[in-house]
PDB file of C-alpha atoms and ligand atoms in Angstrom:
ATOM      1  CA  MET L   1      24.499 202.245 127.593  1.00  0.00           C
ATOM      2  CA  SER L   2      22.451 199.074 127.459  1.00  0.00           C
ATOM      3  CA  PHE L   3      19.926 197.415 129.760  1.00  0.00           C
ATOM      4  CA  TYR L   4      18.624 193.840 129.715  1.00  0.00           C
ATOM      5  CA  PRO L   5      16.138 192.318 132.156  1.00  0.00           C
ATOM      6  CA  GLY L   6      16.336 189.238 134.319  1.00  0.00           C
ATOM      7  CA  LYS L   7      13.685 186.540 134.118  1.00  0.00           C
ATOM      8  CA  VAL L   8      11.582 183.988 135.909  1.00  0.00           C
ATOM      9  CA  ILE L   9      10.561 180.575 134.644  1.00  0.00           C
ATOM     10  CA  ILE L  10       6.867 180.027 135.328  1.00  0.00           C
ATOM     11  CA  THR L  11       7.176 176.411 134.246  1.00  0.00           C
ATOM     12  CA  GLY L  12       9.573 174.145 132.370  1.00  0.00           C
ATOM     13  CA  GLU L  13      12.966 174.561 134.057  1.00  0.00           C
ATOM     14  CA  HIS L  14      15.127 171.481 133.406  1.00  0.00           C
ATOM     15  CA  SER L  15      12.510 169.836 131.132  1.00  0.00           C
ATOM     16  CA  VAL L  16      13.267 172.588 128.562  1.00  0.00           C
ATOM     17  CA  VAL L  17      16.823 171.184 128.310  1.00  0.00           C
ATOM     18  CA  TYR L  18      15.210 167.952 126.992  1.00  0.00           C
ATOM     19  CA  GLY L  19      13.096 169.694 124.352  1.00  0.00           C
ATOM     20  CA  HIS L  20       9.889 170.360 126.320  1.00  0.00           C
ATOM     21  CA  LYS L  21       8.064 173.679 126.367  1.00  0.00           C
ATOM     22  CA  ALA L  22       8.929 176.363 128.962  1.00  0.00           C
ATOM     23  CA  LEU L  23       7.095 179.559 129.845  1.00  0.00           C
ATOM     24  CA  LEU L  24       9.262 182.501 130.880  1.00  0.00           C
ATOM     25  CA  SER L  25       8.645 186.144 131.807  1.00  0.00           C
ATOM     26  CA  ALA L  26      10.988 189.121 131.965  1.00  0.00           C
ATOM     27  CA  LEU L  27      11.491 191.071 135.187  1.00  0.00           C
ATOM     28  CA  SER L  28      11.934 194.810 135.529  1.00  0.00           C
ATOM     29  CA  LEU L  29      15.160 194.111 137.469  1.00  0.00           C
ATOM     30  CA  GLY L  30      18.175 193.699 135.246  1.00  0.00           C
ATOM     31  CA  VAL L  31      21.701 194.607 134.207  1.00  0.00           C
ATOM     32  CA  THR L  32      23.018 197.885 132.788  1.00  0.00           C
ATOM     33  CA  CYS L  33      26.370 198.228 131.053  1.00  0.00           C
ATOM     34  CA  GLU L  34      28.285 201.351 130.058  1.00  0.00           C
ATOM     35  CA  VAL L  35      31.496 201.146 128.055  1.00  0.00           C
ATOM     36  CA  GLU L  36      34.325 203.679 127.990  1.00  0.00           C
ATOM     37  CA  SER L  37      37.813 203.596 126.596  1.00  0.00           C
ATOM     38  CA  SER L  38      40.197 202.413 129.290  1.00  0.00           C
ATOM     39  CA  SER L  39      41.857 205.115 131.372  1.00  0.00           C
ATOM     40  CA  GLY L  40      43.782 203.061 133.862  1.00  0.00           C
ATOM     41  CA  VAL L  41      40.606 202.214 135.804  1.00  0.00           C
ATOM     42  CA  VAL L  42      40.477 198.567 136.895  1.00  0.00           C
ATOM     43  CA  ASN L  43      38.592 196.589 134.297  1.00  0.00           C
ATOM     44  CA  HIS L  44      36.321 193.862 135.696  1.00  0.00           C
ATOM     45  CA  ALA L  45      37.195 191.749 132.690  1.00  0.00           C
ATOM     46  CA  THR L  46      40.755 191.193 133.805  1.00  0.00           C
ATOM     47  CA  THR L  47      39.581 189.551 137.038  1.00  0.00           C
ATOM     48  CA  ASP L  48      36.230 187.987 136.149  1.00  0.00           C
ATOM     49  CA  PRO L  49      36.592 184.919 133.912  1.00  0.00           C
ATOM     50  CA  TYR L  50      32.975 185.149 132.641  1.00  0.00           C
ATOM     51  CA  LEU L  51      33.433 188.778 131.510  1.00  0.00           C
ATOM     52  CA  LYS L  52      36.755 187.870 129.949  1.00  0.00           C
ATOM     53  CA  HIS L  53      35.007 185.122 128.005  1.00  0.00           C
ATOM     54  CA  ILE L  54      32.250 187.551 126.852  1.00  0.00           C
ATOM     55  CA  LEU L  55      34.801 190.161 125.732  1.00  0.00           C
ATOM     56  CA  GLN L  56      36.850 187.571 123.837  1.00  0.00           C
ATOM     57  CA  LEU L  57      33.663 186.593 122.008  1.00  0.00           C
ATOM     58  CA  CYS L  58      33.077 190.308 121.156  1.00  0.00           C
ATOM     59  CA  SER L  59      36.691 190.612 119.920  1.00  0.00           C
ATOM     60  CA  ARG L  60      36.206 187.656 117.610  1.00  0.00           C
ATOM     61  CA  GLU L  61      32.843 188.852 116.240  1.00  0.00           C
ATOM     62  CA  LEU L  62      33.929 192.463 115.759  1.00  0.00           C
ATOM     63  CA  GLY L  63      37.391 191.600 114.484  1.00  0.00           C
ATOM     64  CA  VAL L  64      38.883 193.986 117.060  1.00  0.00           C
ATOM     65  CA  ARG L  65      41.858 192.822 119.115  1.00  0.00           C
ATOM     66  CA  ASP L  66      42.380 193.234 122.887  1.00  0.00           C
ATOM     67  CA  ILE L  67      38.939 194.612 123.760  1.00  0.00           C
ATOM     68  CA  GLU L  68      39.459 193.514 127.354  1.00  0.00           C
ATOM     69  CA  THR L  69      42.366 195.908 127.847  1.00  0.00           C
ATOM     70  CA  THR L  70      41.054 198.682 125.554  1.00  0.00           C
ATOM     71  CA  LEU L  71      37.685 199.197 127.239  1.00  0.00           C
ATOM     72  CA  THR L  72      36.416 199.788 130.748  1.00  0.00           C
ATOM     73  CA  LEU L  73      33.013 198.365 131.607  1.00  0.00           C
ATOM     74  CA  LYS L  74      30.690 199.825 134.189  1.00  0.00           C
ATOM     75  CA  ILE L  75      28.188 197.115 135.049  1.00  0.00           C
ATOM     76  CA  THR L  76      25.311 197.795 137.417  1.00  0.00           C
ATOM     77  CA  SER L  77      22.967 194.969 138.358  1.00  0.00           C
ATOM     78  CA  THR L  78      19.774 194.864 140.375  1.00  0.00           C
ATOM     79  CA  LEU L  79      19.663 191.086 139.887  1.00  0.00           C
ATOM     80  CA  PRO L  80      21.061 188.776 142.541  1.00  0.00           C
ATOM     81  CA  ALA L  81      23.450 186.194 141.011  1.00  0.00           C
ATOM     82  CA  LYS L  82      23.062 182.395 141.424  1.00  0.00           C
ATOM     83  CA  SER L  83      19.399 182.915 142.205  1.00  0.00           C
ATOM     84  CA  GLY L  84      17.614 181.635 139.125  1.00  0.00           C
ATOM     85  CA  LEU L  85      16.781 185.121 137.843  1.00  0.00           C
ATOM     86  CA  GLY L  86      18.794 185.032 134.626  1.00  0.00           C
ATOM     87  CA  SER L  87      21.705 187.161 135.789  1.00  0.00           C
ATOM     88  CA  SER L  88      24.318 185.464 133.578  1.00  0.00           C
ATOM     89  CA  ALA L  89      22.264 185.912 130.372  1.00  0.00           C
ATOM     90  CA  ALA L  90      21.394 189.532 131.275  1.00  0.00           C
ATOM     91  CA  VAL L  91      25.091 190.338 131.919  1.00  0.00           C
ATOM     92  CA  ALA L  92      26.058 188.817 128.566  1.00  0.00           C
ATOM     93  CA  ALA L  93      23.297 190.681 126.652  1.00  0.00           C
ATOM     94  CA  ALA L  94      24.097 194.042 128.305  1.00  0.00           C
ATOM     95  CA  VAL L  95      27.870 193.740 127.812  1.00  0.00           C
ATOM     96  CA  ILE L  96      27.729 192.468 124.216  1.00  0.00           C
ATOM     97  CA  THR L  97      25.241 195.181 123.171  1.00  0.00           C
ATOM     98  CA  ALA L  98      27.205 197.992 124.849  1.00  0.00           C
ATOM     99  CA  VAL L  99      30.518 196.835 123.313  1.00  0.00           C
ATOM    100  CA  PHE L 100      28.993 196.535 119.829  1.00  0.00           C
ATOM    101  CA  GLU L 101      27.438 200.009 120.212  1.00  0.00           C
ATOM    102  CA  TYR L 102      30.841 201.398 121.252  1.00  0.00           C
ATOM    103  CA  TYR L 103      32.199 200.163 117.909  1.00  0.00           C
ATOM    104  CA  GLY L 104      29.206 201.688 116.089  1.00  0.00           C
ATOM    105  CA  GLN L 105      27.370 198.416 115.463  1.00  0.00           C
ATOM    106  CA  HIS L 106      23.720 197.869 116.276  1.00  0.00           C
ATOM    107  CA  LEU L 107      22.716 194.303 117.090  1.00  0.00           C
ATOM    108  CA  SER L 108      19.197 193.114 116.307  1.00  0.00           C
ATOM    109  CA  SER L 109      17.601 190.607 118.718  1.00  0.00           C
ATOM    110  CA  ALA L 110      18.079 187.912 116.079  1.00  0.00           C
ATOM    111  CA  LYS L 111      21.833 188.568 115.977  1.00  0.00           C
ATOM    112  CA  LEU L 112      22.208 189.088 119.728  1.00  0.00           C
ATOM    113  CA  TYR L 113      20.472 185.838 120.751  1.00  0.00           C
ATOM    114  CA  PRO L 114      23.115 183.355 119.453  1.00  0.00           C
ATOM    115  CA  LEU L 115      25.909 185.454 120.990  1.00  0.00           C
ATOM    116  CA  VAL L 116      24.230 185.459 124.421  1.00  0.00           C
ATOM    117  CA  LEU L 117      23.599 181.734 124.043  1.00  0.00           C
ATOM    118  CA  GLU L 118      27.264 181.119 123.262  1.00  0.00           C
ATOM    119  CA  ALA L 119      28.380 183.305 126.194  1.00  0.00           C
ATOM    120  CA  GLU L 120      26.025 181.499 128.530  1.00  0.00           C
ATOM    121  CA  GLN L 121      27.295 178.030 127.671  1.00  0.00           C
ATOM    122  CA  TYR L 122      30.257 179.075 129.796  1.00  0.00           C
ATOM    123  CA  VAL L 123      28.085 179.069 132.955  1.00  0.00           C
ATOM    124  CA  HIS L 124      25.333 176.641 131.976  1.00  0.00           C
ATOM    125  CA  GLY L 125      27.428 174.002 130.237  1.00  0.00           C
ATOM    126  CA  ARG L 126      24.474 173.049 128.077  1.00  0.00           C
ATOM    127  CA  SER L 127      22.036 175.973 127.974  1.00  0.00           C
ATOM    128  CA  SER L 128      18.674 175.217 126.385  1.00  0.00           C
ATOM    129  CA  GLY L 129      18.602 178.806 125.117  1.00  0.00           C
ATOM    130  CA  ALA L 130      15.548 179.641 127.233  1.00  0.00           C
ATOM    131  CA  ASP L 131      17.251 182.268 129.436  1.00  0.00           C
ATOM    132  CA  PRO L 132      19.039 184.025 126.520  1.00  0.00           C
ATOM    133  CA  SER L 133      15.742 184.090 124.659  1.00  0.00           C
ATOM    134  CA  ILE L 134      13.634 185.803 127.339  1.00  0.00           C
ATOM    135  CA  VAL L 135      16.440 188.208 128.288  1.00  0.00           C
ATOM    136  CA  VAL L 136      16.882 189.307 124.672  1.00  0.00           C
ATOM    137  CA  HIS L 137      13.164 189.487 123.741  1.00  0.00           C
ATOM    138  CA  GLY L 138      11.484 190.549 127.026  1.00  0.00           C
ATOM    139  CA  GLY L 139       7.751 190.153 127.706  1.00  0.00           C
ATOM    140  CA  SER L 140       6.428 186.638 128.353  1.00  0.00           C
ATOM    141  CA  LEU L 141       7.166 183.844 125.939  1.00  0.00           C
ATOM    142  CA  LEU L 142       7.018 180.158 125.252  1.00  0.00           C
ATOM    143  CA  PHE L 143      10.332 178.566 124.401  1.00  0.00           C
ATOM    144  CA  GLN L 144      10.850 175.146 122.862  1.00  0.00           C
ATOM    145  CA  GLN L 145      13.929 173.855 121.036  1.00  0.00           C
ATOM    146  CA  GLY L 146      15.172 177.298 120.064  1.00  0.00           C
ATOM    147  CA  VAL L 147      11.773 178.564 118.899  1.00  0.00           C
ATOM    148  CA  THR L 148      10.100 181.424 120.799  1.00  0.00           C
ATOM    149  CA  THR L 149       6.420 182.363 120.668  1.00  0.00           C
ATOM    150  CA  PRO L 150       4.966 185.306 122.616  1.00  0.00           C
ATOM    151  CA  LEU L 151       2.359 184.226 125.196  1.00  0.00           C
ATOM    152  CA  GLU L 152      -1.110 184.890 123.774  1.00  0.00           C
ATOM    153  CA  SER L 153      -2.593 186.315 126.967  1.00  0.00           C
ATOM    154  CA  ASP L 154      -2.048 189.418 129.056  1.00  0.00           C
ATOM    155  CA  PHE L 155      -3.290 187.613 132.192  1.00  0.00           C
ATOM    156  CA  LEU L 156       0.221 187.249 133.657  1.00  0.00           C
ATOM    157  CA  THR L 157       1.081 190.936 133.285  1.00  0.00           C
ATOM    158  CA  LYS L 158      -1.941 191.841 135.464  1.00  0.00           C
ATOM    159  CA  GLN L 159      -0.830 189.638 138.370  1.00  0.00           C
ATOM    160  CA  THR L 160       1.418 190.500 141.310  1.00  0.00           C
ATOM    161  CA  PHE L 161       4.138 188.036 142.306  1.00  0.00           C
ATOM    162  CA  ALA L 162       6.536 187.776 145.213  1.00  0.00           C
ATOM    163  CA  LEU L 163      10.074 186.537 144.732  1.00  0.00           C
ATOM    164  CA  VAL L 164      11.144 184.985 148.008  1.00  0.00           C
ATOM    165  CA  ASP L 165      14.847 184.400 148.601  1.00  0.00           C
ATOM    166  CA  SER L 166      15.762 180.878 149.724  1.00  0.00           C
ATOM    167  CA  GLY L 167      19.480 181.781 149.464  1.00  0.00           C
ATOM    168  CA  ALA L 168      21.960 181.644 146.594  1.00  0.00           C
ATOM    169  CA  ALA L 169      22.672 178.197 145.209  1.00  0.00           C
ATOM    170  CA  THR L 170      26.097 176.714 145.920  1.00  0.00           C
ATOM    171  CA  GLU L 171      25.946 174.821 142.624  1.00  0.00           C
ATOM    172  CA  SER L 172      26.184 176.492 139.214  1.00  0.00           C
ATOM    173  CA  THR L 173      23.354 176.055 136.713  1.00  0.00           C
ATOM    174  CA  GLY L 174      25.627 173.694 134.774  1.00  0.00           C
ATOM    175  CA  GLU L 175      26.099 171.546 137.890  1.00  0.00           C
ATOM    176  CA  MET L 176      22.333 171.400 138.496  1.00  0.00           C
ATOM    177  CA  VAL L 177      21.710 170.424 134.861  1.00  0.00           C
ATOM    178  CA  ALA L 178      24.366 167.683 135.196  1.00  0.00           C
ATOM    179  CA  LEU L 179      22.779 166.458 138.438  1.00  0.00           C
ATOM    180  CA  VAL L 180      19.433 166.065 136.683  1.00  0.00           C
ATOM    181  CA  ALA L 181      21.103 164.270 133.763  1.00  0.00           C
ATOM    182  CA  HIS L 182      22.290 161.538 136.159  1.00  0.00           C
ATOM    183  CA  HIS L 183      19.008 161.172 138.068  1.00  0.00           C
ATOM    184  CA  PRO L 184      17.833 157.513 137.849  1.00  0.00           C
ATOM    185  CA  GLU L 185      14.187 158.551 137.234  1.00  0.00           C
ATOM    186  CA  ARG L 186      15.086 161.445 134.946  1.00  0.00           C
ATOM    187  CA  GLU L 187      13.207 160.364 131.856  1.00  0.00           C
ATOM    188  CA  ALA L 188       9.872 159.811 133.580  1.00  0.00           C
ATOM    189  CA  LEU L 189      10.134 162.975 135.697  1.00  0.00           C
ATOM    190  CA  ILE L 190      11.063 165.165 132.724  1.00  0.00           C
ATOM    191  CA  VAL L 191       8.162 163.802 130.643  1.00  0.00           C
ATOM    192  CA  ALA L 192       5.803 164.465 133.580  1.00  0.00           C
ATOM    193  CA  ILE L 193       7.076 168.063 133.947  1.00  0.00           C
ATOM    194  CA  GLY L 194       6.654 168.531 130.188  1.00  0.00           C
ATOM    195  CA  ALA L 195       2.996 167.444 130.420  1.00  0.00           C
ATOM    196  CA  VAL L 196       2.343 169.660 133.470  1.00  0.00           C
ATOM    197  CA  SER L 197       3.914 172.625 131.642  1.00  0.00           C
ATOM    198  CA  GLU L 198       1.581 172.146 128.657  1.00  0.00           C
ATOM    199  CA  ALA L 199      -1.421 172.139 131.013  1.00  0.00           C
ATOM    200  CA  ILE L 200      -0.135 175.212 132.911  1.00  0.00           C
ATOM    201  CA  VAL L 201       0.274 177.181 129.671  1.00  0.00           C
ATOM    202  CA  SER L 202      -3.200 176.189 128.513  1.00  0.00           C
ATOM    203  CA  GLN L 203      -4.809 177.378 131.789  1.00  0.00           C
ATOM    204  CA  LEU L 204      -2.890 180.657 131.783  1.00  0.00           C
ATOM    205  CA  GLN L 205      -4.005 181.274 128.212  1.00  0.00           C
ATOM    206  CA  GLN L 206      -7.581 180.927 129.501  1.00  0.00           C
ATOM    207  CA  GLY L 207      -6.888 183.542 132.199  1.00  0.00           C
ATOM    208  CA  LYS L 208      -6.592 181.145 135.173  1.00  0.00           C
ATOM    209  CA  TYR L 209      -3.638 180.762 137.547  1.00  0.00           C
ATOM    210  CA  PRO L 210      -3.119 176.976 137.632  1.00  0.00           C
ATOM    211  CA  VAL L 211      -2.770 176.485 141.380  1.00  0.00           C
ATOM    212  CA  SER L 212      -2.740 172.676 141.613  1.00  0.00           C
ATOM    213  CA  LEU L 213      -0.601 172.256 138.476  1.00  0.00           C
ATOM    214  CA  ILE L 214       2.050 174.601 139.885  1.00  0.00           C
ATOM    215  CA  ARG L 215       2.062 172.477 143.035  1.00  0.00           C
ATOM    216  CA  GLU L 216       2.502 169.348 140.906  1.00  0.00           C
ATOM    217  CA  ASN L 217       5.360 171.068 139.058  1.00  0.00           C
ATOM    218  CA  HIS L 218       7.004 171.868 142.408  1.00  0.00           C
ATOM    219  CA  LEU L 219       6.643 168.285 143.655  1.00  0.00           C
ATOM    220  CA  LEU L 220       8.194 166.924 140.430  1.00  0.00           C
ATOM    221  CA  LEU L 221      11.120 169.385 140.690  1.00  0.00           C
ATOM    222  CA  ALA L 222      11.623 168.302 144.310  1.00  0.00           C
ATOM    223  CA  ARG L 223      11.723 164.640 143.189  1.00  0.00           C
ATOM    224  CA  LEU L 224      14.250 165.642 140.542  1.00  0.00           C
ATOM    225  CA  GLY L 225      16.518 166.781 143.419  1.00  0.00           C
ATOM    226  CA  VAL L 226      16.761 170.485 142.546  1.00  0.00           C
ATOM    227  CA  VAL L 227      14.940 171.857 145.625  1.00  0.00           C
ATOM    228  CA  GLY L 228      17.129 172.186 148.738  1.00  0.00           C
ATOM    229  CA  ALA L 229      15.887 171.927 152.336  1.00  0.00           C
ATOM    230  CA  ALA L 230      15.761 175.715 152.895  1.00  0.00           C
ATOM    231  CA  ALA L 231      13.611 176.293 149.790  1.00  0.00           C
ATOM    232  CA  GLN L 232      11.392 173.297 150.598  1.00  0.00           C
ATOM    233  CA  ASP L 233      10.748 174.696 154.078  1.00  0.00           C
ATOM    234  CA  ILE L 234       9.780 178.157 152.740  1.00  0.00           C
ATOM    235  CA  ILE L 235       7.594 176.656 149.986  1.00  0.00           C
ATOM    236  CA  GLU L 236       5.736 174.507 152.541  1.00  0.00           C
ATOM    237  CA  GLN L 237       5.147 177.571 154.745  1.00  0.00           C
ATOM    238  CA  LEU L 238       3.821 179.466 151.726  1.00  0.00           C
ATOM    239  CA  TRP L 239       1.502 176.636 150.727  1.00  0.00           C
ATOM    240  CA  ARG L 240       0.129 176.535 154.313  1.00  0.00           C
ATOM    241  CA  MET L 241      -0.609 180.277 153.975  1.00  0.00           C
ATOM    242  CA  GLY L 242      -2.568 179.503 150.798  1.00  0.00           C
ATOM    243  CA  ILE L 243       0.127 180.969 148.546  1.00  0.00           C
ATOM    244  CA  VAL L 244       1.121 179.151 145.359  1.00  0.00           C
ATOM    245  CA  ALA L 245       4.894 178.688 145.211  1.00  0.00           C
ATOM    246  CA  LYS L 246       7.677 176.904 143.353  1.00  0.00           C
ATOM    247  CA  ILE L 247      11.360 177.446 142.666  1.00  0.00           C
ATOM    248  CA  THR L 248      12.183 179.258 139.446  1.00  0.00           C
ATOM    249  CA  GLY L 249      15.299 178.413 137.441  1.00  0.00           C
ATOM    250  CA  ALA L 250      17.931 175.765 137.996  1.00  0.00           C
ATOM    251  CA  GLY L 251      17.369 175.443 141.775  1.00  0.00           C
ATOM    252  CA  GLY L 252      20.060 174.327 144.203  1.00  0.00           C
ATOM    253  CA  LYS L 253      20.641 171.304 146.411  1.00  0.00           C
ATOM    254  CA  THR L 254      23.110 171.827 149.226  1.00  0.00           C
ATOM    255  CA  SER L 255      22.291 175.373 150.365  1.00  0.00           C
ATOM    256  CA  GLY L 256      19.769 177.780 148.839  1.00  0.00           C
ATOM    257  CA  SER L 257      17.780 177.154 145.655  1.00  0.00           C
ATOM    258  CA  GLY L 258      17.561 180.776 144.526  1.00  0.00           C
ATOM    259  CA  PHE L 259      14.333 182.737 144.475  1.00  0.00           C
ATOM    260  CA  ILE L 260      10.909 181.156 144.937  1.00  0.00           C
ATOM    261  CA  LEU L 261       8.110 182.414 142.697  1.00  0.00           C
ATOM    262  CA  ALA L 262       5.009 183.018 144.833  1.00  0.00           C
ATOM    263  CA  TRP L 263       1.496 184.074 143.771  1.00  0.00           C
ATOM    264  CA  HIS L 264      -1.836 184.844 145.356  1.00  0.00           C
ATOM    265  CA  GLU L 265      -4.801 186.504 143.665  1.00  0.00           C
ATOM    266  CA  ASP L 266      -4.956 189.094 146.475  1.00  0.00           C
ATOM    267  CA  SER L 267      -1.737 191.111 146.211  1.00  0.00           C
ATOM    268  CA  VAL L 268      -2.217 192.802 149.627  1.00  0.00           C
ATOM    269  CA  PHE L 269      -2.548 189.377 151.296  1.00  0.00           C
ATOM    270  CA  LEU L 270       0.499 188.108 149.351  1.00  0.00           C
ATOM    271  CA  ARG L 271       2.614 191.037 150.538  1.00  0.00           C
ATOM    272  CA  GLU L 272       1.520 190.642 154.182  1.00  0.00           C
ATOM    273  CA  GLN L 273       2.137 186.901 154.249  1.00  0.00           C
ATOM    274  CA  VAL L 274       5.561 186.896 152.590  1.00  0.00           C
ATOM    275  CA  ASN L 275       6.699 189.635 155.009  1.00  0.00           C
ATOM    276  CA  ARG L 276       5.956 187.239 157.879  1.00  0.00           C
ATOM    277  CA  LEU L 277       8.598 184.809 156.573  1.00  0.00           C
ATOM    278  CA  GLY L 278      11.406 187.129 157.656  1.00  0.00           C
ATOM    279  CA  VAL L 279      13.459 186.552 154.487  1.00  0.00           C
ATOM    280  CA  SER L 280      14.291 188.954 151.702  1.00  0.00           C
ATOM    281  CA  THR L 281      11.493 189.302 149.137  1.00  0.00           C
ATOM    282  CA  ILE L 282      10.801 191.295 145.979  1.00  0.00           C
ATOM    283  CA  ILE L 283       7.229 192.184 144.991  1.00  0.00           C
ATOM    284  CA  THR L 284       6.982 192.437 141.228  1.00  0.00           C
ATOM    285  CA  GLN L 285       4.900 192.305 138.055  1.00  0.00           C
ATOM    286  CA  LEU L 286       6.027 190.018 135.247  1.00  0.00           C
ATOM    287  CA  GLY L 287       6.443 190.424 131.525  1.00  0.00           C
ATOM    288  CA  ASN L 288       5.762 194.141 131.374  1.00  0.00           C
ATOM    289  CA  ASN L 289       9.137 194.802 129.882  1.00  0.00           C
ATOM    290  CA  ARG L 290       8.395 194.241 126.218  1.00  0.00           C
ATOM    291  CA  GLY L 291      12.135 194.460 125.560  1.00  0.00           C
ATOM    292  CA  LYS L 292      13.041 194.267 121.930  1.00  0.00           C
ATOM    293  CA  TYR L 293      10.598 191.587 120.946  1.00  0.00           C
ATOM    294  CA  ASN L 294       9.341 193.209 117.788  1.00  0.00           C
ATOM    295  CA  GLU L 295      12.716 194.204 116.462  1.00  0.00           C
ATOM    296  CA  ASN L 296      14.293 192.287 113.590  1.00  0.00           C
TER     297      ASN L 296
HETATM  298  C1  LIG Y 301      17.979 177.804 134.062  1.00  0.00           C
HETATM  299  O1  LIG Y 301      17.455 179.107 134.258  1.00  0.00           O
HETATM  300  C2  LIG Y 301      17.012 176.913 133.358  1.00  0.00           C
HETATM  301  C3  LIG Y 301      17.472 175.490 133.126  1.00  0.00           C
HETATM  302  O2  LIG Y 301      16.361 174.819 132.492  1.00  0.00           O
HETATM  303  C4  LIG Y 301      18.709 175.397 132.259  1.00  0.00           C
HETATM  304  C5  LIG Y 301      18.479 175.779 130.807  1.00  0.00           C
HETATM  305  O3  LIG Y 301      17.344 175.898 130.353  1.00  0.00           O
HETATM  306  O4  LIG Y 301      19.512 175.934 130.117  1.00  0.00           O
HETATM  307  C6  LIG Y 301      17.743 174.757 134.423  1.00  0.00           C
END
């Protein structure tokens, strides 16, 4: 059995695709996979094209034919899909690890990462590697052009966050990345987000939650066209309550934009206020799952 966590992006979604720094944290929610030899039970992989793709990748790497008909997968997820919480990377990591274990092979994080990245290209089109990286390593980390560095501060792990549901995105991550690619002001907006991300990381490393920089990040993401009306409305309500909020992940345009990452220094106040919104919310810590970061 294997478990891999979901994630949030504190800063750097979309700009990370263009080589800028992103800061990500693992969630305690995630995906579990158990593998058994097939006994006539319906295998998800025969109906789900993403799972089929992951199992074909396992077949190729392990040199074992027909894994998709030989094995039955039992996948349990506490992560909502299409919500910016890293579900596709966590599914890939959990399935690949469980299948390799079934065939007696242990995968180090270093070997798992490129396989999750390859699997995820199927959903992301052009994944930066940020989601596979945090899902595989856990904790909180900085990601830039394939290089990961653990965050040198435990400030984030001591905070309480609310994840506020603005609704699942209609668009896939790949579609949102493509939308940004065609934005007429893309270059300037991405550079600005890159600069804001650097400043956010620096403040967090000094033990401060960068309230106005997170707001700037949100406004830049909204200008980039990745924040839909429903998410914008919730984020404005949160800001009026004095709660710091932004989307996390690829976002969404026509319906929901996934979960909104909300913070306030007073966790009791945060809880009370988000409950007043009348939408589904998750109260959580970040980065406490150290995952397999120290493994080779
Ligand atoms: C998706 O969680 C984050 C994006 O930056 C895409 C990527 O990094 O591949 C939107």
